[in-house]
Coordinates of C-alpha atoms in Angstrom, one line a residue:
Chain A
X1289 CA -9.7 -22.3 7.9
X1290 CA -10.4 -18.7 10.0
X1291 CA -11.8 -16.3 7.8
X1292 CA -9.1 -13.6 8.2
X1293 CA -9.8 -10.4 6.7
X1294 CA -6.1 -9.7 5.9
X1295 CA -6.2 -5.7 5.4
X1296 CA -4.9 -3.3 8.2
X1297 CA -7.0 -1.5 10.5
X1298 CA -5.7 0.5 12.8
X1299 CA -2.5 2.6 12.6
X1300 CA -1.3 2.9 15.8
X1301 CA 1.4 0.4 17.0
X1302 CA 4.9 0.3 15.7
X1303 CA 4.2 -3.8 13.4
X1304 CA 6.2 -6.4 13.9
X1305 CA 7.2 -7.0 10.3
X1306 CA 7.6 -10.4 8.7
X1307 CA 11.2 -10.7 7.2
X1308 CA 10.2 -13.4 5.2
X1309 CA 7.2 -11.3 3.8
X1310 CA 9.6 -8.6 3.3
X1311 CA 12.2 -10.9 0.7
X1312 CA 9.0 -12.2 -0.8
X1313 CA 8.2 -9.1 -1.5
X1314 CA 11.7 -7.7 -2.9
X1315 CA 11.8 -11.5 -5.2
X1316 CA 8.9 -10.3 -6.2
X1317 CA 9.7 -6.7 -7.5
X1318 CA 13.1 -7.7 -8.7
X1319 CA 11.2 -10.9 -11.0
X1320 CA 9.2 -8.0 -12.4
X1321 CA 11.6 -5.5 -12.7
X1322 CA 14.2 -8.6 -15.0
X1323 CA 11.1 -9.9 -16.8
X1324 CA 12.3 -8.1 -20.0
X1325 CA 15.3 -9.9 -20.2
X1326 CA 14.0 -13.7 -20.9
X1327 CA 11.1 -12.2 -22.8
X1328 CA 13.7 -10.6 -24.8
X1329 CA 15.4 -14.2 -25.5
X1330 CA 12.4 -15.2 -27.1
X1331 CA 13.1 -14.4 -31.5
X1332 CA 16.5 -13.1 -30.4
X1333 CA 17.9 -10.7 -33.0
X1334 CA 21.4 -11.4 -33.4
X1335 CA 24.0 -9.9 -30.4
X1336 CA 25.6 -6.7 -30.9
X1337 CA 28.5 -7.4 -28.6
X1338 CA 28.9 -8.2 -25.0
X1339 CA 28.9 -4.3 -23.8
X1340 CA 26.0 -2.9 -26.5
X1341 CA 23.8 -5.8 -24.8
X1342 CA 24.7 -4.9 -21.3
X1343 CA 24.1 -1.5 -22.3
X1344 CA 20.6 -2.4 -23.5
X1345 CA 19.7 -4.5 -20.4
X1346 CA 20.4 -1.9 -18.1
X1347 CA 18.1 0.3 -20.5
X1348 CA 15.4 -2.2 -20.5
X1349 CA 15.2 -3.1 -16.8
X1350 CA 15.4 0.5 -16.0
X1351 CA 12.3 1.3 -18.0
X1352 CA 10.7 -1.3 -16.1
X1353 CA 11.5 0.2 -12.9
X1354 CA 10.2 3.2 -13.8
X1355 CA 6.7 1.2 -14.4
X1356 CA 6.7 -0.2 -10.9
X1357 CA 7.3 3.4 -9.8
X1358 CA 3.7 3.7 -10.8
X1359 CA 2.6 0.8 -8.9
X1360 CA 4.5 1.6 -6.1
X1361 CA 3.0 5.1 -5.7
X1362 CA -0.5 4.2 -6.0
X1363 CA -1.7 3.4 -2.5
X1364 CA -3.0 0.1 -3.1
X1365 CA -3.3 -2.1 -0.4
X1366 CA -2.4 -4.9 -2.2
X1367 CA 1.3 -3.7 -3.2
X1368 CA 1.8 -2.3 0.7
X1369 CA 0.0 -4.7 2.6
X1370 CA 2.6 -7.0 3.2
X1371 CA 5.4 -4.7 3.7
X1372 CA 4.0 -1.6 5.1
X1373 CA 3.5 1.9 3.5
X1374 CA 5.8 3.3 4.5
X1375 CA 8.6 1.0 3.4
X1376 CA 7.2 1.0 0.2
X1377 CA 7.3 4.9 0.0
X1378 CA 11.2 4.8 1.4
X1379 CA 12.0 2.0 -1.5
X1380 CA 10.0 3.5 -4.1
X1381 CA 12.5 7.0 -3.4
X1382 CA 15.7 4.5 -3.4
X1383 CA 14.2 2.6 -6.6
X1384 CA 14.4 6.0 -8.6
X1385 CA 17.5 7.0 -7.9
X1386 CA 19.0 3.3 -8.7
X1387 CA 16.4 3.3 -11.9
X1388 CA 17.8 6.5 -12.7
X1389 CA 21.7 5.4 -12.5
X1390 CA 20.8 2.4 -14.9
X1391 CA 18.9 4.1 -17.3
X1392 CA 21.4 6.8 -17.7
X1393 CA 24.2 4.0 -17.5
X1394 CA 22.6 2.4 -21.0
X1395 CA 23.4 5.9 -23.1
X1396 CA 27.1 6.7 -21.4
X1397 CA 28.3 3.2 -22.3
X1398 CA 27.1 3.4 -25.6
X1399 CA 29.0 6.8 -25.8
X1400 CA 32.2 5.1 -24.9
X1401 CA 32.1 2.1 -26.8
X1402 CA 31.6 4.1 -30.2
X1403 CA 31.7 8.4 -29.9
X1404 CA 29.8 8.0 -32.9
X1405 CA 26.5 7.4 -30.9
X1406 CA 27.3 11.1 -29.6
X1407 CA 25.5 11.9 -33.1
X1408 CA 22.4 11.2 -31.6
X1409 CA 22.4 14.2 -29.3
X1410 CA 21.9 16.0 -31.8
X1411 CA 18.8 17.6 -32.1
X1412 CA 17.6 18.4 -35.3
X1413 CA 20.2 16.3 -37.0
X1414 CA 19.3 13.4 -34.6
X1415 CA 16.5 10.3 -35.6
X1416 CA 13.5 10.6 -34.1
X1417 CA 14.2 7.8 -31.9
X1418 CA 17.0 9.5 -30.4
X1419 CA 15.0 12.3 -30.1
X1420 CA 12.6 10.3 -27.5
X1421 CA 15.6 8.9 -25.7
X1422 CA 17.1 12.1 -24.5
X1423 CA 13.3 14.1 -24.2
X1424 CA 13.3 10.9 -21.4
X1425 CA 16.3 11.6 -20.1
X1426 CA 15.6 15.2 -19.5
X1427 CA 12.4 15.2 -18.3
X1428 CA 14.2 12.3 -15.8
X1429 CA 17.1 14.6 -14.4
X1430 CA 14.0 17.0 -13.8
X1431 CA 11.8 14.5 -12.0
X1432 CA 15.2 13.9 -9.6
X1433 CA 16.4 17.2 -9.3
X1434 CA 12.6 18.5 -8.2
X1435 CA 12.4 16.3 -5.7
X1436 CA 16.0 16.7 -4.1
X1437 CA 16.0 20.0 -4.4
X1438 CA 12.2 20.9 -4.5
X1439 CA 12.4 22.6 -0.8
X1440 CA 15.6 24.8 -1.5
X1441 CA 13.9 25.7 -4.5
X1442 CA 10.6 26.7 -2.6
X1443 CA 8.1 24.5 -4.5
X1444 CA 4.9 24.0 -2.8
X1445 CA 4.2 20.4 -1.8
X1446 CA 1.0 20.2 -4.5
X1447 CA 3.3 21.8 -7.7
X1448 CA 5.8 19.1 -7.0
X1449 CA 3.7 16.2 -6.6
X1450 CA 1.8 17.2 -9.6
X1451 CA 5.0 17.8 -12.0
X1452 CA 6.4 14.6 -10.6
X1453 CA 3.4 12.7 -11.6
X1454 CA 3.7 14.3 -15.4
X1455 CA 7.2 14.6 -15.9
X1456 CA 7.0 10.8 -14.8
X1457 CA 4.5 9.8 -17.3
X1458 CA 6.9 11.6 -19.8
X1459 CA 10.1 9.8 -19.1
X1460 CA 7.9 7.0 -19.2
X1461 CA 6.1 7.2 -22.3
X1462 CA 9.3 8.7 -24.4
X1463 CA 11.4 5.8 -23.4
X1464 CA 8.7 3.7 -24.3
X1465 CA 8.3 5.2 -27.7
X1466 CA 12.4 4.8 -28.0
X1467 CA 12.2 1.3 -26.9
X1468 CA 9.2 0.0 -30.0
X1469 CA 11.2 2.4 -32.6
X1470 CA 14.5 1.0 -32.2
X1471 CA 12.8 -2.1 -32.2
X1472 CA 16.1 -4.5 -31.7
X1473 CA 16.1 -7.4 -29.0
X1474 CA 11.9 -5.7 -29.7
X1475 CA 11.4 -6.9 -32.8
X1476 CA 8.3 -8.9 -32.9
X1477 CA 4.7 -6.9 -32.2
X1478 CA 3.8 -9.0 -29.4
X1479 CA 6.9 -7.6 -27.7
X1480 CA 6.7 -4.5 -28.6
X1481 CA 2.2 -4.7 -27.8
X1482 CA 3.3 -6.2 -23.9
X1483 CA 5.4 -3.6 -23.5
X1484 CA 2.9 -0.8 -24.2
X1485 CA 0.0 -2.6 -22.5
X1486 CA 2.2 -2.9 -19.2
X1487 CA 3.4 0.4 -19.4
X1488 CA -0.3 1.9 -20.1
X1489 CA -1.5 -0.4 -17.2
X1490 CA 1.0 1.0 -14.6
X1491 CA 0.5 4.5 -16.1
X1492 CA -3.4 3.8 -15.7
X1493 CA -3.4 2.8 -12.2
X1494 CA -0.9 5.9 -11.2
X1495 CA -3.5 8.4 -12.8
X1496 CA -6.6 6.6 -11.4
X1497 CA -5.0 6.7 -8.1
X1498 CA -3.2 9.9 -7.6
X1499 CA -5.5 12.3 -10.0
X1500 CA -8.6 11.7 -10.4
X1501 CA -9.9 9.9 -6.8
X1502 CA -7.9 13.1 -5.4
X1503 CA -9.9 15.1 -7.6
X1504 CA -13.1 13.5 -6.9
X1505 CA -12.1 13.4 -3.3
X1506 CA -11.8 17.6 -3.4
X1507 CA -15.5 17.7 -3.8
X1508 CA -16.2 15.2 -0.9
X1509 CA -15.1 16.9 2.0
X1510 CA -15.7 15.7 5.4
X1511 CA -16.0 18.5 8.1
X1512 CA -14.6 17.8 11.7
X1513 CA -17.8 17.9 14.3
X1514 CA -16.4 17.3 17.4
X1515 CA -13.1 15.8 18.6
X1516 CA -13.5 14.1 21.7
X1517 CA -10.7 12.6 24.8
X1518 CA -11.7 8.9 25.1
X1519 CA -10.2 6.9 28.3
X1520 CA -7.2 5.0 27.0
X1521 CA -5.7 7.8 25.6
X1522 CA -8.3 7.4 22.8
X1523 CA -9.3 10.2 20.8
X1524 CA -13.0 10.1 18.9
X1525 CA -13.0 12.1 15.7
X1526 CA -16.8 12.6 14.4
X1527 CA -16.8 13.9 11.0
X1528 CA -19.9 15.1 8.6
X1529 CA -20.3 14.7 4.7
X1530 CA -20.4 18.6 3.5
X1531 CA -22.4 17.2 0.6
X1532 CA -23.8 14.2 1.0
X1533 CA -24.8 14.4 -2.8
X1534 CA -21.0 14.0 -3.6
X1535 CA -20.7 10.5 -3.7
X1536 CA -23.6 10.0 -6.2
X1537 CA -26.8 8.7 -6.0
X1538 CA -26.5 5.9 -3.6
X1539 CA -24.3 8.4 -1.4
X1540 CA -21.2 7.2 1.0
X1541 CA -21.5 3.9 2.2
X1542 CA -19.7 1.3 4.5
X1543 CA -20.0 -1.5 6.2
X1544 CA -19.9 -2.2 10.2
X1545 CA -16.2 -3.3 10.6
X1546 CA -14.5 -1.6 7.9
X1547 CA -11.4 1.1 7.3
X1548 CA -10.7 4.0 5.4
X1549 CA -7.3 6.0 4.5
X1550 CA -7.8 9.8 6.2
X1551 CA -5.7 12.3 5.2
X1552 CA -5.9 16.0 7.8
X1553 CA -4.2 19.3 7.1
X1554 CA -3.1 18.5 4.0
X1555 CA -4.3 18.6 0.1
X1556 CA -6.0 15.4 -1.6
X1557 CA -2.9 14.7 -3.3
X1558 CA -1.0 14.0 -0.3
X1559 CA 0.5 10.5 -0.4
X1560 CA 0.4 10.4 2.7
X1561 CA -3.2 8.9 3.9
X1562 CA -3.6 6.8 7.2
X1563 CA -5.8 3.6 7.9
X1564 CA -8.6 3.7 10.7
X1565 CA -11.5 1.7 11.5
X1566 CA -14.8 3.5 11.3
X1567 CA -16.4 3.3 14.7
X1568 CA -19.9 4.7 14.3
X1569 CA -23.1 3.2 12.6
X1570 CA -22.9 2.3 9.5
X1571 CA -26.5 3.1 9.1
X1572 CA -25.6 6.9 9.7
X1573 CA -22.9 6.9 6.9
X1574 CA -22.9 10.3 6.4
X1575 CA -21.8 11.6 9.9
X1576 CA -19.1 8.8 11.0
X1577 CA -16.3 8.5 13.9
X1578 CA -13.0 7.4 14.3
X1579 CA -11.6 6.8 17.4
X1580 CA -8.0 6.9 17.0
X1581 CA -5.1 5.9 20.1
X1582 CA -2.4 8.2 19.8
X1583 CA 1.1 6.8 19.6
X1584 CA 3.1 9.5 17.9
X1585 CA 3.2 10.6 14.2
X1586 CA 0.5 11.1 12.3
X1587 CA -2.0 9.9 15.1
X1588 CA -0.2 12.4 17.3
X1589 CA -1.0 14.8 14.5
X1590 CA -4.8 13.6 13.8
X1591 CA -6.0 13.6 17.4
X1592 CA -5.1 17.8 17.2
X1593 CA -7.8 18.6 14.5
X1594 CA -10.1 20.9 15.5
X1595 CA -14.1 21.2 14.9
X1596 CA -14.5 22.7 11.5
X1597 CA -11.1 21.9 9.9
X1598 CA -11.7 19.6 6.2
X1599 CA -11.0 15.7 6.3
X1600 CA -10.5 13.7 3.1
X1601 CA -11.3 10.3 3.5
X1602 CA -11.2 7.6 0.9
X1603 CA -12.9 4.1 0.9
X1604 CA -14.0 2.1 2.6
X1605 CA -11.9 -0.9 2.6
X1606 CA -11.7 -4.2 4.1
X1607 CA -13.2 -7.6 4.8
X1608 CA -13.7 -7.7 8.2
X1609 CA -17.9 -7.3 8.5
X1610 CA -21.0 -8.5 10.2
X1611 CA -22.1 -12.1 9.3
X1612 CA -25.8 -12.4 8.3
X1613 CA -28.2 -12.5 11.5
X1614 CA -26.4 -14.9 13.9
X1615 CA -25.4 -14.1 17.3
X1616 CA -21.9 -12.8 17.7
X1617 CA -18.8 -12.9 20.1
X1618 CA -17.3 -10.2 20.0
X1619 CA -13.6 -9.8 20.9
X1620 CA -11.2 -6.6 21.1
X1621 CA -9.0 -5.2 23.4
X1622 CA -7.5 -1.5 24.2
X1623 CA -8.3 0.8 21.0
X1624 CA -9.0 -2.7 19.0
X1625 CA -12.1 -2.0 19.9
X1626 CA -13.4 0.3 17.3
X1627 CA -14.5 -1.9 14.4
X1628 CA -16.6 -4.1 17.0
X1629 CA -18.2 -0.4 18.2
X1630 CA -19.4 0.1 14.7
X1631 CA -20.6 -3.5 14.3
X1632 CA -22.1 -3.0 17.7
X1633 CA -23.7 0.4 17.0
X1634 CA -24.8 -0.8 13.5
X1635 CA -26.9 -3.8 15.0
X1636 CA -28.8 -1.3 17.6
X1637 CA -29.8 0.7 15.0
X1638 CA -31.0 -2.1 12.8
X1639 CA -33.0 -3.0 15.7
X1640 CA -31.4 -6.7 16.5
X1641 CA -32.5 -8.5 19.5
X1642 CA -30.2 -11.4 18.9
X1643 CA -27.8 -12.2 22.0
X1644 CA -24.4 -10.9 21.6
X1645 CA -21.6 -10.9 23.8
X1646 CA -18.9 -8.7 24.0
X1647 CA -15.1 -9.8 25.7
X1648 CA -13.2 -6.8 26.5
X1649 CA -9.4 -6.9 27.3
X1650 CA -7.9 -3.4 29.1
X1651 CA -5.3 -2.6 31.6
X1652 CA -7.6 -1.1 34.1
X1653 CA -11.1 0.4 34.4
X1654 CA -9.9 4.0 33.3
X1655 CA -8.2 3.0 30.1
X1656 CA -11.5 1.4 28.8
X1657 CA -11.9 3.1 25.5
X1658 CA -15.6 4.2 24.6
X1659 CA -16.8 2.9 28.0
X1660 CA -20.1 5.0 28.2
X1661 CA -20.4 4.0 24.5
X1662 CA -20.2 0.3 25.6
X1663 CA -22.3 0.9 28.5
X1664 CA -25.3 2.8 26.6
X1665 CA -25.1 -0.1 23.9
X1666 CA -26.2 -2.4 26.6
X1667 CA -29.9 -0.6 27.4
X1668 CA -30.5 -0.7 23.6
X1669 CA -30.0 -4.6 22.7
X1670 CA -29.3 -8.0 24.0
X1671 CA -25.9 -7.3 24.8
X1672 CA -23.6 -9.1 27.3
X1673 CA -20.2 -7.1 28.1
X1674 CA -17.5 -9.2 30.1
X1675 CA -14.5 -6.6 30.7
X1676 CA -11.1 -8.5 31.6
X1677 CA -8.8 -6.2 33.4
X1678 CA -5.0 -7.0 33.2
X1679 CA -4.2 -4.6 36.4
X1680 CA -7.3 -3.5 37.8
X1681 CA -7.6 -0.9 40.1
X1682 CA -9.1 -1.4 43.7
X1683 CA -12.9 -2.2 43.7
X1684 CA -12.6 -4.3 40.5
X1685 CA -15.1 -7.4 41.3
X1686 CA -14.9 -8.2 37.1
X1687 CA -12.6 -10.8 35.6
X1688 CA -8.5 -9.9 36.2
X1689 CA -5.8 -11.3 33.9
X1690 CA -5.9 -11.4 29.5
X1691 CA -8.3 -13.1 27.1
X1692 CA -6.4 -15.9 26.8
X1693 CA -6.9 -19.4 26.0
X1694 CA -8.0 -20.2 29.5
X1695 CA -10.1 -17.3 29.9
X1696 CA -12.1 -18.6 26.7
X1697 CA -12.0 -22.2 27.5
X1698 CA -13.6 -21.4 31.3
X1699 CA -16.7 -18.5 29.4
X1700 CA -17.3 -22.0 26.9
X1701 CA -18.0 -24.4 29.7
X1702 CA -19.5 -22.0 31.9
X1703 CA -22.2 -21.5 28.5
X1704 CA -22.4 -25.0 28.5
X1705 CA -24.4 -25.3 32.0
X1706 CA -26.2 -22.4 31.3
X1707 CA -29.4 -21.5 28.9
X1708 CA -29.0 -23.4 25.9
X1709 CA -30.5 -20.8 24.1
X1710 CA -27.7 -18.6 24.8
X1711 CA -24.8 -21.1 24.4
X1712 CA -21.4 -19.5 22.7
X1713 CA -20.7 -22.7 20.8
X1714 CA -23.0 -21.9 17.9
X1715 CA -22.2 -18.2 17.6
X1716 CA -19.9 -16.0 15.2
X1717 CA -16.6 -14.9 16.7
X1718 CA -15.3 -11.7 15.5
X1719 CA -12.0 -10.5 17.3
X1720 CA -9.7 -8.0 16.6
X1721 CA -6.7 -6.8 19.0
X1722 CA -2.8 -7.3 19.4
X1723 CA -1.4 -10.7 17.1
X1724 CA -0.9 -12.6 21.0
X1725 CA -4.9 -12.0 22.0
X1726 CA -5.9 -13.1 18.8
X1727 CA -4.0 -16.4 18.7
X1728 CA -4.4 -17.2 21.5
X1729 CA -8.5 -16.8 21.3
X1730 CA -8.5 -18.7 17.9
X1731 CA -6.4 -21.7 19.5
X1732 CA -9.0 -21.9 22.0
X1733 CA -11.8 -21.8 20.3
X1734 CA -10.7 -24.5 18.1
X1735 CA -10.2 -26.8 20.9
X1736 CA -13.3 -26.3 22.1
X1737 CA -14.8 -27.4 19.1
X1738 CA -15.7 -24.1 17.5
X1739 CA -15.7 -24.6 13.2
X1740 CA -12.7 -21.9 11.9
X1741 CA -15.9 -20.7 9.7
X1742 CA -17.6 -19.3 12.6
X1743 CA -14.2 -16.8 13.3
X1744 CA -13.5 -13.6 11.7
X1745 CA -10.3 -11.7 12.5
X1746 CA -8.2 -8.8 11.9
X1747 CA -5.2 -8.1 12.7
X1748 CA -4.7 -4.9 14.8
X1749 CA -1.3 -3.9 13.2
X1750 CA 0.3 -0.8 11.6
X1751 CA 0.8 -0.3 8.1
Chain B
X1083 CA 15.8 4.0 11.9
X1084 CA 15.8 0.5 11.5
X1085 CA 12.8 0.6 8.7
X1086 CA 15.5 2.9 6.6
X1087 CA 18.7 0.2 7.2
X1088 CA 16.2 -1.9 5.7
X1089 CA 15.5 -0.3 2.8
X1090 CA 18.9 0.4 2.4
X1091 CA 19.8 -3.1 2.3
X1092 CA 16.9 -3.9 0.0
X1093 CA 17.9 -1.5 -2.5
X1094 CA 21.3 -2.8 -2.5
X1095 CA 20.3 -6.6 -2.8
X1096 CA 17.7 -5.5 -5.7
X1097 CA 20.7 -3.7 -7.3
X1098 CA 23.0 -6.9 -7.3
X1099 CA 20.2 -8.8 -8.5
X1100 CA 19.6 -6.1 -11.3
X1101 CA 23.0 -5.3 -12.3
X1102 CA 23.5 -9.4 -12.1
X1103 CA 20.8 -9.9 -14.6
X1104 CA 21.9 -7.5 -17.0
X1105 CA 25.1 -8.9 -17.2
X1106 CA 24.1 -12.2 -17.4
X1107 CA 21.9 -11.7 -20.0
X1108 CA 24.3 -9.7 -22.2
X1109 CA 26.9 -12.3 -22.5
X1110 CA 24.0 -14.8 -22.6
X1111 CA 22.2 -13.1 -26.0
X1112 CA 26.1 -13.4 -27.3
X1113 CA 26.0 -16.7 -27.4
X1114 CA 22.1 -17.7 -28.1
X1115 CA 22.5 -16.9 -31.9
X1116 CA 24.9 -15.9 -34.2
X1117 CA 26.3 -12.7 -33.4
X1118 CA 25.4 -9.4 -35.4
X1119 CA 29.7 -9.1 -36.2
X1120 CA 29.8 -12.3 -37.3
X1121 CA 27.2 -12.2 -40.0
X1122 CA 27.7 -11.0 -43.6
X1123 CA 24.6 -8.5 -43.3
X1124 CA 23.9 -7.7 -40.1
X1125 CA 20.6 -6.0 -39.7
X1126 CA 20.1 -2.7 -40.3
X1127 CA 19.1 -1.3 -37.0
X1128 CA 22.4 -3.5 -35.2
X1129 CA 23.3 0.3 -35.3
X1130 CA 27.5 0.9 -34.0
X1131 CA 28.6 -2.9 -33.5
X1132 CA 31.0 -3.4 -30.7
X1133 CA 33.0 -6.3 -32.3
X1134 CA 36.1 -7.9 -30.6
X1135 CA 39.0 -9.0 -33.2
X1136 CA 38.9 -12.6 -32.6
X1137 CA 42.1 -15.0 -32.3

């Protein structure tokens, strides 16, 4: 089987989006957000009539959307990976408002089933209960009106995102307390103890994620160096560590290969961080680049920091490294280049004299990214750089066309009558480029015998 | 634009599923035990019971 590092790296082309990931992930979110209901079958207390139970359903699943709120907010690659950030961001927005109908639906169908339950509004009459349930309700019509109405009302960005974050934990935690109080369809304290351990565990992972690695992140500031026009319509970022004592002891550290969310021009709050690969040495981790294609958005927006201006970075993530001392094909193309840089530049520094090749894959010889890069990594190793031009221009005397399954299957057999000692059939392939490059290389290599062990990959997509 | 049509559509199939749920499981938990109108001694936190006169 490949060894696919399945994070994102690079945020630059618009991804094609798997459908089927897409329902898998909706079936997934919808089997959380009904999971009350059959755990509420279990020790049923006795039904209350057909509307009071709708009216607590709605309640119930409503509270559990507002848990996956949490989830949905907290960056983690693992909730947005196979959907995209940004959809998750858009659905977590439509969630509330849908969350928000439901959970006021379970009250105003009580009311009009029995005016009696109007008693409960009362507030110092009122159990105490009742006296959670509306507190949630409250603090909820505050959490939606601030955020429909938070620019007509002038709120900076950073107020709103931290009074969403606590009025959120109040809705939460009040409803929660209203839920285990009432204590019907509830009743038995494993209920009542999943309930709170889910809630505390979504409410954990929202504060972990959106106040305190912010907070840590304000002291670890990167400065912008230099910002540098690549060919390609690349643009290299180099960034320094203001502190390099701000990440502790052991300092900021990454592997060759590996991504990190950066956030420009805006607070450490923001949600709204971005995924690049690192494309510097990772034995220099405390000045690192990023050399970022600009497409429009926020790598429009990136590529026009200026030297001096703060960066907040966090990670590093992913699983796409360096293997252990073997010799390496590398494979990229256009901007996918970047993690194979920092694996490239990494190995120089560590002083490696085993043969690596590298197989390039750009339109023509002015849109090869970090070519002077490339070219000054061959003087310092063993370092063998085939450059396939899809449209060269006139003078090319390199390879013309794609890496492709024929390109790969001709640079095999061509290794085979050459010096054993630097065949490409033993070697570790590490590609990363657009989804056609990349299957195409892996079917090829597999017909030529290669073992999927010896292939690493990551997908050059767009979260 | 197409990312938000999507989103759009997903929120709507979540709410049918939701809203299908809810209901499902309301006239479902009628039906499971004994209803609370139809005991001698309901419990005590059954609060307002919404009981239909039956035939």
């Amino acid at each position: 089987m490949t060894a696919t590092a399945t994070r994102p790296i690079l945020s630059t082309r618009p991804r094609a989006r798997s459908p089927l990931a897409f329902v898998l992930w909706l079936a997934a979110y919808a089997t959380f957000v009904i999971l009350p209901l059959p755990l509420g079958l279990i020790n049923l207390d006795p039904g209350r009539g057909f509307w009071t139970n709708l009216s607590v359903a709605l309640g119930f699943v409503g509270l559990s959307m507002f848990g996956l709120q949490f989830l949905m907010a907290a960056r983690s690659s693992v909730v947005s990976h196979p959907i995209g950030m940004d959809i998750v961001l858009r659905f977590h927005r439509q969630m509330a408002y849908l969350a928000t109908v439901l959970v006021f639906a379970h009250p105003i169908i009580l009311f009009l089933l029995d005016p009696r339950y109007l008693d409960l509004l009362g507030i110092f009459t009122a159990p105490l209960r009742a006296k959670f349930a509306v507190t949630a309700c409250v603090a909820l019509l505050l959490v939606i009106g601030l955020s429909v109405f938070r620019q007509r009302l002038r709120m900076r960005y950073n107020t709103w995102q931290l009074t969403h974050a606590v009025l959120a934990l109040v809705v939460v935690i009040t409803a929660l307390v209203h839920v285990v109080l009432v204590g019907y369809y509830v009743r038995e304290a494993w209920e009542q103890a999943l309930w709170i351990a889910l809630s505390a565990a979504f409410i954990a992972l929202g504060v972990w994620v959106r106040i305190v690695k912010p907070l840590l992140r304000r002291h670890r500031r990167w400065t912008v160096e230099s910002v540098v026009a690549e060919a390609g319509g690349a643009t290299t970022i180099r960034l320094h560590l203001e502190n390099p004592g701000a990440y502790g002891r052991r300092g900021f550290r990454f592997q060759a290969g590996q991504f990190a969310w950066i956030q420009a021009r805006r607070s450490p709050f923001a949600l709204t961080y971005h995924p690049f690969s690192f494309s510097s040495s990772a034995e220099h981790p405390d000045r690192v680049t990023f050399t970022i294609k600009q497409y429009a958005g926020f790598t429009r927006s990136i590529v026009d920091v200026q030297p001096g201006e703060t960066v907040y970075i966090d990670g590093p993530f992913g699983a796409f490294v360096l293997p252990n001392g073997k010799p390496l094909v590398l494979v990229g193309a256009g901007v996918g280049v970047t993690p194979l840089l920092s694996m490239l530049e990494t190995l120089a520094d560590q002083g490696c004299t085993l043969p690596m090749t590298l197989w390039l894959g750009n339109k023509d010889q002015a849109s090869i990214t970090c070519g002077e890069q490339i070219a000054s990594l061959q003087a310092r190793m063993d370092l063998d750089v085939v450059h396939v031009l899809s449209h060269p221009r006139a003078g090319w005397n390199g390879v013309t066309g794609h890496i492709d399954e024929s390109f790969v299957r001709d640079r095999m057999a061509e290794s085979l009558s050459g010096d054993p000692a630097r065949s490409l059939g033993e070697r570790d392939y590490l590609i990363c480029g657009p989804a056609s490059m990349m299957d195409a290389v892996e079917r090829a290599l597999a017909a030529t015998g290669v073992h999927p062990s010896q292939i690493r990959s990551e997908r050059f997509e767009m979260v | 634009m197409r990312i938000e049509k999507a989103v759009v559509w997903a929120s709507f199939a979540v709410a049918v599923v939701v809203i299908g749920a809810c209901i499902s499981w309301a006239l479902l938990v009628q039906v499971m035990v004994t209803p609370a109108c139809d005991m001698m001694n309901p419990p005590a936190n059954a609060g307002y019971l919404d009981c239909q006169p039956s035939g």
